[in-house]
mmCIF file of C-alpha atoms and ligand atoms in Angstrom:
data_model
loop_
_atom_site.group_PDB
_atom_site.id
_atom_site.type_symbol
_atom_site.label_atom_id
_atom_site.label_comp_id
_atom_site.label_asym_id
_atom_site.label_seq_id
_atom_site.Cartn_x
_atom_site.Cartn_y
_atom_site.Cartn_z
ATOM 1 C CA MET A 1 -126.948 -93.756 -191.917
ATOM 2 C CA ILE A 2 -127.774 -97.209 -190.593
ATOM 3 C CA TYR A 3 -128.041 -99.798 -193.354
ATOM 4 C CA LEU A 4 -130.807 -102.371 -192.737
ATOM 5 C CA ASP A 5 -131.517 -103.473 -196.312
ATOM 6 C CA HIS A 6 -129.308 -106.533 -196.699
ATOM 7 C CA GLN A 7 -131.858 -108.411 -198.820
ATOM 8 C CA ALA A 8 -131.540 -105.723 -201.498
ATOM 9 C CA THR A 9 -127.762 -105.924 -201.459
ATOM 10 C CA THR A 10 -124.855 -106.322 -199.056
ATOM 11 C CA PRO A 11 -121.719 -104.215 -198.630
ATOM 12 C CA LEU A 12 -118.554 -105.533 -200.242
ATOM 13 C CA ALA A 13 -116.480 -107.481 -197.689
ATOM 14 C CA PRO A 14 -113.008 -105.909 -197.276
ATOM 15 C CA GLU A 15 -111.504 -109.328 -198.087
ATOM 16 C CA ALA A 16 -113.450 -109.452 -201.366
ATOM 17 C CA ARG A 17 -112.358 -105.934 -202.283
ATOM 18 C CA GLU A 18 -108.741 -106.803 -201.557
ATOM 19 C CA ALA A 19 -108.962 -109.890 -203.768
ATOM 20 C CA MET A 20 -110.279 -107.759 -206.632
ATOM 21 C CA LEU A 21 -107.687 -104.991 -206.570
ATOM 22 C CA HIS A 22 -104.888 -106.713 -208.490
ATOM 23 C CA TRP A 23 -107.297 -107.420 -211.379
ATOM 24 C CA LEU A 24 -108.402 -103.795 -211.469
ATOM 25 C CA SER A 25 -104.948 -102.271 -211.471
ATOM 26 C CA GLY A 26 -103.202 -100.415 -214.293
ATOM 27 C CA PRO A 27 -100.967 -101.502 -217.187
ATOM 28 C CA GLU A 28 -97.898 -102.211 -215.055
ATOM 29 C CA SER A 29 -99.414 -105.221 -213.274
ATOM 30 C CA MET A 30 -101.038 -107.030 -216.267
ATOM 31 C CA GLY A 31 -104.006 -107.708 -213.986
ATOM 32 C CA PHE A 32 -106.264 -106.368 -216.735
ATOM 33 C CA ALA A 33 -105.444 -109.239 -219.096
ATOM 34 C CA ASN A 34 -108.212 -111.138 -220.814
ATOM 35 C CA PRO A 35 -108.634 -114.510 -219.052
ATOM 36 C CA HIS A 36 -109.390 -116.089 -222.419
ATOM 37 C CA SER A 37 -106.024 -115.040 -223.948
ATOM 38 C CA MET A 38 -103.329 -117.675 -224.373
ATOM 39 C CA HIS A 39 -100.354 -115.566 -223.198
ATOM 40 C CA LYS A 40 -98.870 -115.669 -219.728
ATOM 41 C CA ALA A 41 -100.892 -112.725 -218.369
ATOM 42 C CA GLY A 42 -104.099 -114.210 -219.775
ATOM 43 C CA ARG A 43 -103.317 -117.582 -218.245
ATOM 44 C CA ALA A 44 -102.706 -115.953 -214.851
ATOM 45 C CA ALA A 45 -106.111 -114.292 -215.075
ATOM 46 C CA ALA A 46 -107.696 -117.604 -216.133
ATOM 47 C CA ALA A 47 -106.091 -119.321 -213.148
ATOM 48 C CA ALA A 48 -107.615 -116.698 -210.819
ATOM 49 C CA VAL A 49 -111.021 -117.331 -212.398
ATOM 50 C CA GLU A 50 -110.655 -121.066 -211.734
ATOM 51 C CA VAL A 51 -109.661 -120.489 -208.098
ATOM 52 C CA ALA A 52 -112.774 -118.338 -207.734
ATOM 53 C CA ARG A 53 -114.908 -121.019 -209.384
ATOM 54 C CA GLU A 54 -113.726 -123.539 -206.773
ATOM 55 C CA GLN A 55 -114.459 -121.102 -203.950
ATOM 56 C CA VAL A 56 -117.971 -120.461 -205.260
ATOM 57 C CA ALA A 57 -118.494 -124.204 -205.826
ATOM 58 C CA SER A 58 -117.700 -124.805 -202.156
ATOM 59 C CA LEU A 59 -121.017 -123.116 -201.276
ATOM 60 C CA LEU A 60 -122.916 -125.447 -203.601
ATOM 61 C CA PRO A 61 -123.597 -129.190 -203.660
ATOM 62 C CA LYS A 62 -121.001 -131.620 -204.957
ATOM 63 C CA GLY A 63 -121.584 -133.209 -208.354
ATOM 64 C CA GLY A 64 -122.219 -130.164 -210.500
ATOM 65 C CA ARG A 65 -120.545 -127.306 -212.312
ATOM 66 C CA VAL A 66 -120.536 -123.555 -211.856
ATOM 67 C CA ILE A 67 -121.206 -121.302 -214.852
ATOM 68 C CA PHE A 68 -120.417 -117.657 -214.162
ATOM 69 C CA THR A 69 -123.143 -115.229 -215.240
ATOM 70 C CA SER A 70 -123.839 -111.520 -214.772
ATOM 71 C CA GLY A 71 -126.012 -112.232 -211.731
ATOM 72 C CA ALA A 72 -128.863 -114.381 -210.541
ATOM 73 C CA THR A 73 -131.376 -112.896 -212.978
ATOM 74 C CA GLU A 74 -129.334 -114.185 -215.900
ATOM 75 C CA ALA A 75 -128.715 -117.540 -214.183
ATOM 76 C CA ILE A 76 -132.449 -117.973 -213.601
ATOM 77 C CA ASN A 77 -133.256 -117.005 -217.193
ATOM 78 C CA GLN A 78 -130.764 -119.577 -218.445
ATOM 79 C CA ALA A 79 -132.216 -122.274 -216.187
ATOM 80 C CA ILE A 80 -135.742 -121.513 -217.316
ATOM 81 C CA ARG A 81 -135.185 -120.757 -220.973
ATOM 82 C CA ALA A 82 -132.116 -122.770 -221.944
ATOM 83 C CA VAL A 83 -132.565 -126.095 -220.141
ATOM 84 C CA PRO A 84 -134.579 -128.307 -222.468
ATOM 85 C CA ARG A 85 -137.734 -129.889 -221.045
ATOM 86 C CA ALA A 86 -139.220 -133.070 -222.483
ATOM 87 C CA GLU A 87 -142.056 -132.564 -224.988
ATOM 88 C CA THR A 88 -144.324 -134.418 -222.600
ATOM 89 C CA HIS A 89 -143.329 -132.089 -219.729
ATOM 90 C CA PRO A 90 -143.430 -128.529 -221.098
ATOM 91 C CA GLY A 91 -144.946 -126.816 -218.035
ATOM 92 C CA ILE A 92 -143.289 -124.722 -215.335
ATOM 93 C CA ALA A 93 -144.509 -124.556 -211.732
ATOM 94 C CA PHE A 94 -143.209 -121.904 -209.373
ATOM 95 C CA SER A 95 -144.185 -120.818 -205.892
ATOM 96 C CA ALA A 96 -146.164 -117.675 -205.204
ATOM 97 C CA LEU A 97 -143.107 -116.411 -203.310
ATOM 98 C CA GLU A 98 -140.693 -116.425 -206.236
ATOM 99 C CA HIS A 99 -138.698 -113.384 -207.258
ATOM 100 C CA SER A 100 -139.802 -111.650 -210.439
ATOM 101 C CA ALA A 101 -136.694 -113.071 -212.157
ATOM 102 C CA VAL A 102 -138.371 -116.500 -211.958
ATOM 103 C CA VAL A 103 -141.952 -115.383 -212.536
ATOM 104 C CA ASN A 104 -141.252 -113.115 -215.486
ATOM 105 C CA SER A 105 -138.803 -115.398 -217.262
ATOM 106 C CA ALA A 106 -141.225 -118.327 -216.874
ATOM 107 C CA ILE A 107 -144.016 -116.221 -218.361
ATOM 108 C CA ALA A 108 -141.748 -114.880 -221.118
ATOM 109 C CA SER A 109 -140.745 -118.449 -222.035
ATOM 110 C CA GLY A 110 -144.300 -118.992 -223.256
ATOM 111 C CA ALA A 111 -144.608 -122.197 -221.208
ATOM 112 C CA MET A 112 -147.791 -123.144 -219.396
ATOM 113 C CA CYS A 113 -147.215 -121.788 -215.878
ATOM 114 C CA GLN A 114 -148.661 -122.883 -212.552
ATOM 115 C CA GLU A 115 -148.317 -120.790 -209.419
ATOM 116 C CA LEU A 116 -147.990 -122.950 -206.314
ATOM 117 C CA PRO A 117 -149.851 -121.443 -203.341
ATOM 118 C CA VAL A 118 -148.206 -120.745 -199.997
ATOM 119 C CA SER A 119 -149.508 -120.895 -196.433
ATOM 120 C CA ALA A 120 -150.117 -117.940 -194.124
ATOM 121 C CA GLU A 121 -146.721 -118.833 -192.656
ATOM 122 C CA GLY A 122 -145.127 -118.082 -196.006
ATOM 123 C CA LEU A 123 -144.250 -121.700 -196.722
ATOM 124 C CA VAL A 124 -144.898 -123.945 -199.706
ATOM 125 C CA ASP A 125 -146.598 -127.178 -198.644
ATOM 126 C CA PRO A 126 -144.168 -129.951 -199.623
ATOM 127 C CA GLU A 127 -147.163 -132.034 -200.702
ATOM 128 C CA VAL A 128 -148.688 -129.223 -202.806
ATOM 129 C CA SER A 129 -150.466 -130.398 -205.953
ATOM 130 C CA ILE A 130 -148.286 -129.912 -209.035
ATOM 131 C CA ASN A 131 -149.818 -130.170 -212.504
ATOM 132 C CA GLU A 132 -149.082 -133.185 -214.643
ATOM 133 C CA GLY A 133 -146.865 -132.292 -217.579
ATOM 134 C CA THR A 134 -144.682 -130.027 -215.462
ATOM 135 C CA GLY A 135 -141.052 -130.194 -216.548
ATOM 136 C CA LEU A 136 -139.556 -127.622 -214.184
ATOM 137 C CA VAL A 137 -140.455 -126.795 -210.582
ATOM 138 C CA ALA A 138 -138.922 -123.605 -209.163
ATOM 139 C CA VAL A 139 -138.969 -122.883 -205.442
ATOM 140 C CA MET A 140 -136.540 -120.556 -203.705
ATOM 141 C CA GLN A 141 -134.469 -121.448 -200.651
ATOM 142 C CA VAL A 142 -135.041 -118.289 -198.574
ATOM 143 C CA ASN A 143 -137.623 -115.683 -199.459
ATOM 144 C CA ASN A 144 -136.258 -112.196 -199.991
ATOM 145 C CA GLU A 145 -139.245 -110.352 -198.534
ATOM 146 C CA ILE A 146 -140.146 -112.337 -195.426
ATOM 147 C CA GLY A 147 -137.103 -114.584 -194.903
ATOM 148 C CA THR A 148 -138.975 -117.892 -194.750
ATOM 149 C CA ILE A 149 -136.968 -121.041 -195.520
ATOM 150 C CA GLN A 150 -138.725 -123.377 -197.928
ATOM 151 C CA PRO A 151 -138.823 -127.196 -197.742
ATOM 152 C CA VAL A 152 -136.829 -127.490 -200.952
ATOM 153 C CA ALA A 153 -135.422 -131.008 -200.410
ATOM 154 C CA ARG A 154 -138.883 -132.584 -200.403
ATOM 155 C CA LEU A 155 -140.110 -130.369 -203.236
ATOM 156 C CA ALA A 156 -137.112 -131.421 -205.334
ATOM 157 C CA GLU A 157 -138.001 -135.059 -204.616
ATOM 158 C CA ARG A 158 -141.601 -134.364 -205.702
ATOM 159 C CA ALA A 159 -140.355 -132.770 -208.915
ATOM 160 C CA HIS A 160 -138.179 -135.781 -209.692
ATOM 161 C CA GLU A 161 -141.013 -138.234 -208.971
ATOM 162 C CA MET A 162 -143.053 -136.564 -211.706
ATOM 163 C CA GLY A 163 -140.190 -136.365 -214.190
ATOM 164 C CA ALA A 164 -139.443 -132.668 -213.688
ATOM 165 C CA LEU A 165 -136.242 -130.798 -212.903
ATOM 166 C CA PHE A 166 -135.960 -128.643 -209.809
ATOM 167 C CA LEU A 167 -134.613 -125.076 -209.896
ATOM 168 C CA CYS A 168 -133.731 -123.366 -206.642
ATOM 169 C CA ASP A 169 -133.164 -119.622 -206.452
ATOM 170 C CA ALA A 170 -130.688 -119.693 -203.562
ATOM 171 C CA VAL A 171 -129.804 -116.010 -203.800
ATOM 172 C CA GLN A 172 -130.788 -115.214 -200.226
ATOM 173 C CA GLY A 173 -129.503 -118.468 -198.732
ATOM 174 C CA ALA A 174 -126.138 -118.963 -200.432
ATOM 175 C CA GLY A 175 -123.220 -118.514 -198.067
ATOM 176 C CA LYS A 176 -125.639 -118.341 -195.168
ATOM 177 C CA LEU A 177 -127.144 -121.825 -195.029
ATOM 178 C CA ALA A 178 -126.140 -125.255 -196.310
ATOM 179 C CA PRO A 179 -126.895 -125.504 -200.047
ATOM 180 C CA PRO A 180 -130.377 -126.616 -201.086
ATOM 181 C CA GLU A 181 -130.620 -130.388 -201.290
ATOM 182 C CA GLY A 182 -131.834 -132.215 -204.363
ATOM 183 C CA ALA A 183 -131.831 -129.269 -206.785
ATOM 184 C CA ASP A 184 -130.768 -129.758 -210.404
ATOM 185 C CA LEU A 185 -130.189 -126.069 -211.019
ATOM 186 C CA ILE A 186 -129.240 -123.392 -208.483
ATOM 187 C CA ALA A 187 -128.961 -119.644 -209.080
ATOM 188 C CA ILE A 188 -126.855 -117.423 -206.838
ATOM 189 C CA THR A 189 -125.396 -113.929 -206.946
ATOM 190 C CA ALA A 190 -122.310 -112.357 -205.367
ATOM 191 C CA HIS A 191 -123.831 -109.091 -204.198
ATOM 192 C CA LYS A 192 -126.080 -110.750 -201.624
ATOM 193 C CA LEU A 193 -123.145 -112.458 -199.935
ATOM 194 C CA TYR A 194 -120.776 -109.499 -199.528
ATOM 195 C CA GLY A 195 -119.299 -109.828 -203.005
ATOM 196 C CA PRO A 196 -119.408 -107.411 -205.957
ATOM 197 C CA LYS A 197 -122.428 -106.585 -208.111
ATOM 198 C CA GLY A 198 -122.457 -107.800 -211.698
ATOM 199 C CA ILE A 199 -121.574 -111.461 -211.176
ATOM 200 C CA GLY A 200 -123.537 -114.541 -210.245
ATOM 201 C CA ALA A 201 -123.579 -118.200 -211.089
ATOM 202 C CA LEU A 202 -125.757 -120.976 -212.358
ATOM 203 C CA TRP A 203 -124.933 -124.329 -210.786
ATOM 204 C CA VAL A 204 -125.937 -127.290 -212.943
ATOM 205 C CA ARG A 205 -126.056 -130.841 -211.629
ATOM 206 C CA ASP A 206 -123.890 -133.265 -213.625
ATOM 207 C CA GLY A 207 -125.974 -134.927 -216.315
ATOM 208 C CA VAL A 208 -128.466 -132.066 -216.681
ATOM 209 C CA LYS A 209 -128.365 -130.659 -220.196
ATOM 210 C CA VAL A 210 -128.083 -126.907 -220.436
ATOM 211 C CA LEU A 211 -127.808 -124.769 -223.552
ATOM 212 C CA PRO A 212 -126.384 -121.264 -223.882
ATOM 213 C CA LEU A 213 -128.686 -118.308 -223.457
ATOM 214 C CA ILE A 214 -126.057 -115.860 -224.707
ATOM 215 C CA HIS A 215 -124.154 -116.701 -227.881
ATOM 216 C CA GLY A 216 -120.741 -115.455 -228.931
ATOM 217 C CA GLY A 217 -117.164 -116.504 -228.327
ATOM 218 C CA GLY A 218 -118.024 -119.723 -226.547
ATOM 219 C CA GLN A 219 -116.603 -118.916 -223.112
ATOM 220 C CA GLU A 220 -117.663 -120.994 -220.086
ATOM 221 C CA SER A 221 -117.434 -124.189 -222.187
ATOM 222 C CA GLY A 222 -119.772 -122.672 -224.751
ATOM 223 C CA LEU A 223 -122.506 -122.136 -222.170
ATOM 224 C CA ARG A 224 -122.109 -118.424 -221.491
ATOM 225 C CA SER A 225 -120.280 -116.326 -224.021
ATOM 226 C CA GLY A 226 -118.633 -113.056 -223.107
ATOM 227 C CA THR A 227 -115.320 -112.061 -221.540
ATOM 228 C CA LEU A 228 -115.236 -112.894 -217.850
ATOM 229 C CA SER A 229 -114.080 -110.239 -215.418
ATOM 230 C CA PRO A 230 -111.279 -111.719 -213.276
ATOM 231 C CA ALA A 231 -111.876 -108.923 -210.726
ATOM 232 C CA LEU A 232 -115.539 -109.816 -210.307
ATOM 233 C CA CYS A 233 -114.747 -113.542 -210.212
ATOM 234 C CA ALA A 234 -112.004 -113.028 -207.614
ATOM 235 C CA GLY A 235 -114.284 -110.858 -205.473
ATOM 236 C CA PHE A 236 -117.092 -113.410 -205.710
ATOM 237 C CA GLY A 237 -114.692 -116.229 -204.821
ATOM 238 C CA ALA A 238 -113.210 -114.424 -201.825
ATOM 239 C CA ALA A 239 -116.681 -113.476 -200.579
ATOM 240 C CA ALA A 240 -117.808 -117.102 -200.940
ATOM 241 C CA ALA A 241 -114.781 -118.439 -199.055
ATOM 242 C CA LEU A 242 -115.338 -115.924 -196.282
ATOM 243 C CA ALA A 243 -119.056 -116.699 -196.074
ATOM 244 C CA LYS A 244 -118.289 -120.387 -195.777
ATOM 245 C CA ALA A 245 -115.752 -119.812 -193.000
ATOM 246 C CA ARG A 246 -118.085 -117.461 -191.112
ATOM 247 C CA MET A 247 -121.390 -119.253 -191.659
ATOM 248 C CA ASP A 248 -122.029 -120.192 -188.029
ATOM 249 C CA ALA A 249 -120.679 -116.949 -186.605
ATOM 250 C CA ASP A 250 -122.788 -114.879 -189.031
ATOM 251 C CA PHE A 251 -125.907 -116.889 -188.153
ATOM 252 C CA GLN A 252 -125.408 -116.413 -184.406
ATOM 253 C CA HIS A 253 -124.752 -112.710 -184.860
ATOM 254 C CA LEU A 254 -127.898 -112.202 -186.930
ATOM 255 C CA TYR A 255 -129.984 -114.292 -184.568
ATOM 256 C CA GLY A 256 -128.925 -111.982 -181.728
ATOM 257 C CA LEU A 257 -129.739 -108.868 -183.774
ATOM 258 C CA ALA A 258 -133.178 -110.185 -184.754
ATOM 259 C CA SER A 259 -133.998 -110.965 -181.104
ATOM 260 C CA LEU A 260 -132.927 -107.479 -180.091
ATOM 261 C CA ALA A 261 -135.057 -105.876 -182.816
ATOM 262 C CA ARG A 262 -138.084 -107.977 -181.876
ATOM 263 C CA SER A 263 -137.720 -106.973 -178.224
ATOM 264 C CA ILE A 264 -137.766 -103.270 -179.149
ATOM 265 C CA LEU A 265 -140.501 -103.627 -181.784
ATOM 266 C CA SER A 266 -142.581 -105.882 -179.545
ATOM 267 C CA ARG A 267 -145.917 -104.343 -180.653
ATOM 268 C CA TRP A 268 -145.263 -105.306 -184.290
ATOM 269 C CA THR A 269 -146.507 -108.562 -185.862
ATOM 270 C CA LEU A 270 -144.056 -110.807 -187.696
ATOM 271 C CA ASN A 271 -144.997 -111.673 -191.296
ATOM 272 C CA GLY A 272 -144.250 -115.334 -192.042
ATOM 273 C CA SER A 273 -143.143 -118.280 -189.966
ATOM 274 C CA GLU A 274 -141.579 -117.716 -186.538
ATOM 275 C CA THR A 275 -139.336 -120.747 -186.869
ATOM 276 C CA ALA A 276 -138.595 -121.601 -190.520
ATOM 277 C CA ARG A 277 -136.783 -118.356 -191.152
ATOM 278 C CA TRP A 278 -133.483 -116.700 -191.861
ATOM 279 C CA PRO A 279 -132.803 -114.345 -188.927
ATOM 280 C CA GLY A 280 -131.263 -111.637 -191.089
ATOM 281 C CA ASN A 281 -134.716 -110.745 -192.411
ATOM 282 C CA LEU A 282 -137.581 -109.388 -190.322
ATOM 283 C CA SER A 283 -140.798 -108.448 -192.065
ATOM 284 C CA LEU A 284 -142.994 -106.693 -189.515
ATOM 285 C CA ARG A 285 -146.322 -104.919 -189.666
ATOM 286 C CA LEU A 286 -148.146 -102.484 -187.457
ATOM 287 C CA GLU A 287 -151.796 -101.626 -187.835
ATOM 288 C CA GLY A 288 -152.418 -98.123 -189.109
ATOM 289 C CA LEU A 289 -148.807 -97.581 -190.212
ATOM 290 C CA ASN A 290 -148.252 -95.042 -192.967
ATOM 291 C CA PHE A 291 -145.098 -96.420 -194.576
ATOM 292 C CA PRO A 292 -144.115 -93.443 -196.774
ATOM 293 C CA ARG A 293 -144.410 -91.165 -193.735
ATOM 294 C CA LEU A 294 -142.352 -93.561 -191.610
ATOM 295 C CA MET A 295 -139.657 -93.660 -194.251
ATOM 296 C CA SER A 296 -139.529 -89.897 -194.488
ATOM 297 C CA ASP A 297 -139.374 -89.577 -190.669
ATOM 298 C CA CYS A 298 -136.559 -92.154 -190.456
ATOM 299 C CA ARG A 299 -134.308 -90.900 -193.248
ATOM 300 C CA GLU A 300 -131.185 -92.028 -191.424
ATOM 301 C CA VAL A 301 -132.230 -95.673 -191.571
ATOM 302 C CA ALA A 302 -132.042 -97.558 -194.879
ATOM 303 C CA PHE A 303 -134.869 -100.077 -194.717
ATOM 304 C CA SER A 304 -137.562 -101.191 -197.046
ATOM 305 C CA ALA A 305 -141.268 -101.763 -197.515
ATOM 306 C CA GLY A 306 -141.027 -105.118 -199.234
ATOM 307 C CA SER A 307 -138.673 -106.201 -201.963
ATOM 308 C CA ALA A 308 -136.485 -103.476 -203.419
ATOM 309 C CA CYS A 309 -137.543 -104.455 -206.934
ATOM 310 C CA GLY A 310 -141.247 -104.260 -206.136
ATOM 311 C CA SER A 311 -141.235 -101.094 -204.089
ATOM 312 C CA GLY A 312 -141.919 -97.875 -205.890
ATOM 313 C CA THR A 313 -144.736 -99.377 -207.945
ATOM 314 C CA GLY A 314 -147.376 -98.504 -205.356
ATOM 315 C CA ALA A 315 -148.800 -102.019 -205.651
ATOM 316 C CA PRO A 316 -148.901 -104.041 -202.427
ATOM 317 C CA SER A 317 -146.230 -106.710 -202.284
ATOM 318 C CA ARG A 318 -147.095 -109.873 -204.228
ATOM 319 C CA VAL A 319 -145.517 -112.020 -201.505
ATOM 320 C CA LEU A 320 -147.356 -110.370 -198.633
ATOM 321 C CA THR A 321 -150.676 -110.729 -200.428
ATOM 322 C CA ALA A 322 -149.816 -114.376 -201.269
ATOM 323 C CA ILE A 323 -149.545 -115.155 -197.543
ATOM 324 C CA GLY A 324 -153.035 -113.758 -197.073
ATOM 325 C CA LEU A 325 -152.412 -110.201 -195.904
ATOM 326 C CA GLU A 326 -154.978 -107.590 -196.895
ATOM 327 C CA PRO A 327 -153.478 -104.840 -199.091
ATOM 328 C CA VAL A 328 -153.754 -102.443 -196.140
ATOM 329 C CA GLN A 329 -151.742 -104.848 -193.932
ATOM 330 C CA ALA A 330 -149.162 -105.362 -196.660
ATOM 331 C CA ARG A 331 -148.778 -101.603 -196.984
ATOM 332 C CA ALA A 332 -148.305 -101.324 -193.201
ATOM 333 C CA SER A 333 -145.283 -103.675 -193.335
ATOM 334 C CA ILE A 334 -141.582 -102.945 -193.205
ATOM 335 C CA ARG A 335 -138.582 -105.153 -193.930
ATOM 336 C CA LEU A 336 -135.490 -104.900 -191.756
ATOM 337 C CA GLY A 337 -132.475 -106.713 -193.155
ATOM 338 C CA PHE A 338 -129.457 -107.187 -190.912
ATOM 339 C CA GLY A 339 -125.986 -108.187 -192.014
ATOM 340 C CA ARG A 340 -122.553 -109.290 -190.899
ATOM 341 C CA TYR A 341 -121.351 -105.754 -190.199
ATOM 342 C CA THR A 342 -124.537 -104.521 -188.482
ATOM 343 C CA THR A 343 -123.895 -103.795 -184.809
ATOM 344 C CA ARG A 344 -126.231 -104.117 -181.835
ATOM 345 C CA GLU A 345 -126.007 -100.321 -181.473
ATOM 346 C CA ASP A 346 -127.202 -99.918 -185.079
ATOM 347 C CA VAL A 347 -130.203 -102.137 -184.435
ATOM 348 C CA GLU A 348 -131.031 -100.481 -181.147
ATOM 349 C CA GLN A 349 -130.820 -96.960 -182.603
ATOM 350 C CA ALA A 350 -132.733 -97.818 -185.787
ATOM 351 C CA CYS A 351 -135.517 -99.732 -184.042
ATOM 352 C CA ARG A 352 -135.972 -97.019 -181.416
ATOM 353 C CA ALA A 353 -136.215 -94.400 -184.198
ATOM 354 C CA ILE A 354 -138.754 -96.518 -186.102
ATOM 355 C CA GLU A 355 -140.847 -97.174 -183.006
ATOM 356 C CA ALA A 356 -140.826 -93.479 -182.008
ATOM 357 C CA ALA A 357 -141.855 -92.419 -185.524
ATOM 358 C CA ALA A 358 -144.651 -95.018 -185.616
ATOM 359 C CA LEU A 359 -145.951 -93.870 -182.235
ATOM 360 C CA ALA A 360 -145.804 -90.238 -183.365
ATOM 361 C CA GLN A 361 -148.081 -91.039 -186.322
ATOM 362 C CA GLY A 362 -150.522 -92.819 -184.004
ATOM 363 C CA ALA A 363 -149.844 -96.334 -185.308
HETATM 364 N N1 PLP B 1 -133.670 -113.809 -206.598
HETATM 365 C C1 PLP B 1 -133.802 -113.233 -205.404
HETATM 366 C C2 PLP B 1 -134.481 -113.970 -204.306
HETATM 367 C C3 PLP B 1 -133.318 -111.944 -205.179
HETATM 368 O O1 PLP B 1 -133.461 -111.381 -203.982
HETATM 369 C C4 PLP B 1 -132.680 -111.276 -206.258
HETATM 370 C C5 PLP B 1 -132.193 -109.877 -206.081
HETATM 371 O O2 PLP B 1 -132.939 -108.999 -205.725
HETATM 372 C C6 PLP B 1 -132.544 -111.921 -207.479
HETATM 373 C C7 PLP B 1 -133.057 -113.192 -207.619
HETATM 374 C C8 PLP B 1 -131.850 -111.272 -208.651
HETATM 375 O O3 PLP B 1 -130.465 -111.245 -208.447
HETATM 376 P P1 PLP B 1 -129.482 -110.316 -209.313
HETATM 377 O O4 PLP B 1 -129.561 -108.961 -208.705
HETATM 378 O O5 PLP B 1 -128.126 -110.927 -209.139
HETATM 379 O O6 PLP B 1 -129.923 -110.377 -210.711
#
């Protein structure tokens, strides 16, 4: 099977797996020790957690701290629900491209919410009108469905000018691009950057007050209770260090793969901006395409209709409709997500299979 669904999740890098093994081993190695215990084995585990924290921090701006969480969904919930906003600024504004982790936690918080529109290119206008009384603006770095890169530095400036904090969901950009500039809060997750599932982080700029979302033993300086997994931390850290070292090489590789795919799928229309985009994500549509049939005809290719979380509901993608596509166009779209370990042969074989299946159904 050819895996082209890297926005849903990425394979574990061998280096990350290797870094995890000691902390997963049996009683003889003491790698299982609780990193919050005071004995020697516990302190060794705690030291590994701190090494990992530094490695993860190296993907993020200077001048902040990393709180380990179970993933980006939890990090986003903490940013939205446990960072106090001034009484005069209770509102939350988020872009129409945001992941449901942002949208649903903002709605669940009970705050007044504003959805910021996006252009047909899949970009938020940096000068978009934001409601007065907004205390938190949330705009993602790279969209997970169409790969567009948002003008977050200017949007963060806009947020600050009106007395609001800026939250950036950098899940799809972390380890791939320079960190978002100007953000006060950044959410990332290991499993989108070749690390393990079940761990993520909330980065908090120094001076920004954050409260715990989860209460208990007071781990993570009281901000996120619960026993940390040294294995997950070590895997996240190793994946982050590797991503940092390979950032340019990965970008060039993916750029080449995207160009190859576009040359084979030349009849298909790109959803979202041609230029402000992450090359590992191609959202393409073809008039008349029957997506379920395509998927069943191309069972040996793992690709997706839109976001993994949204697919399966039958509803057209929220992001594709936000950029102005008709439901029928949104339903005739596919997402191809390339990764570090995808080869040119994979792309060639998968795209030829997809094109042949589309032609066979008359699309
Ligand atoms: N934000 C974006 C843009 C995502 O793509 C995802 C994962 O699908 C998430 C947030 C949630 O991340 P996690 O799976 O770590 O909770």
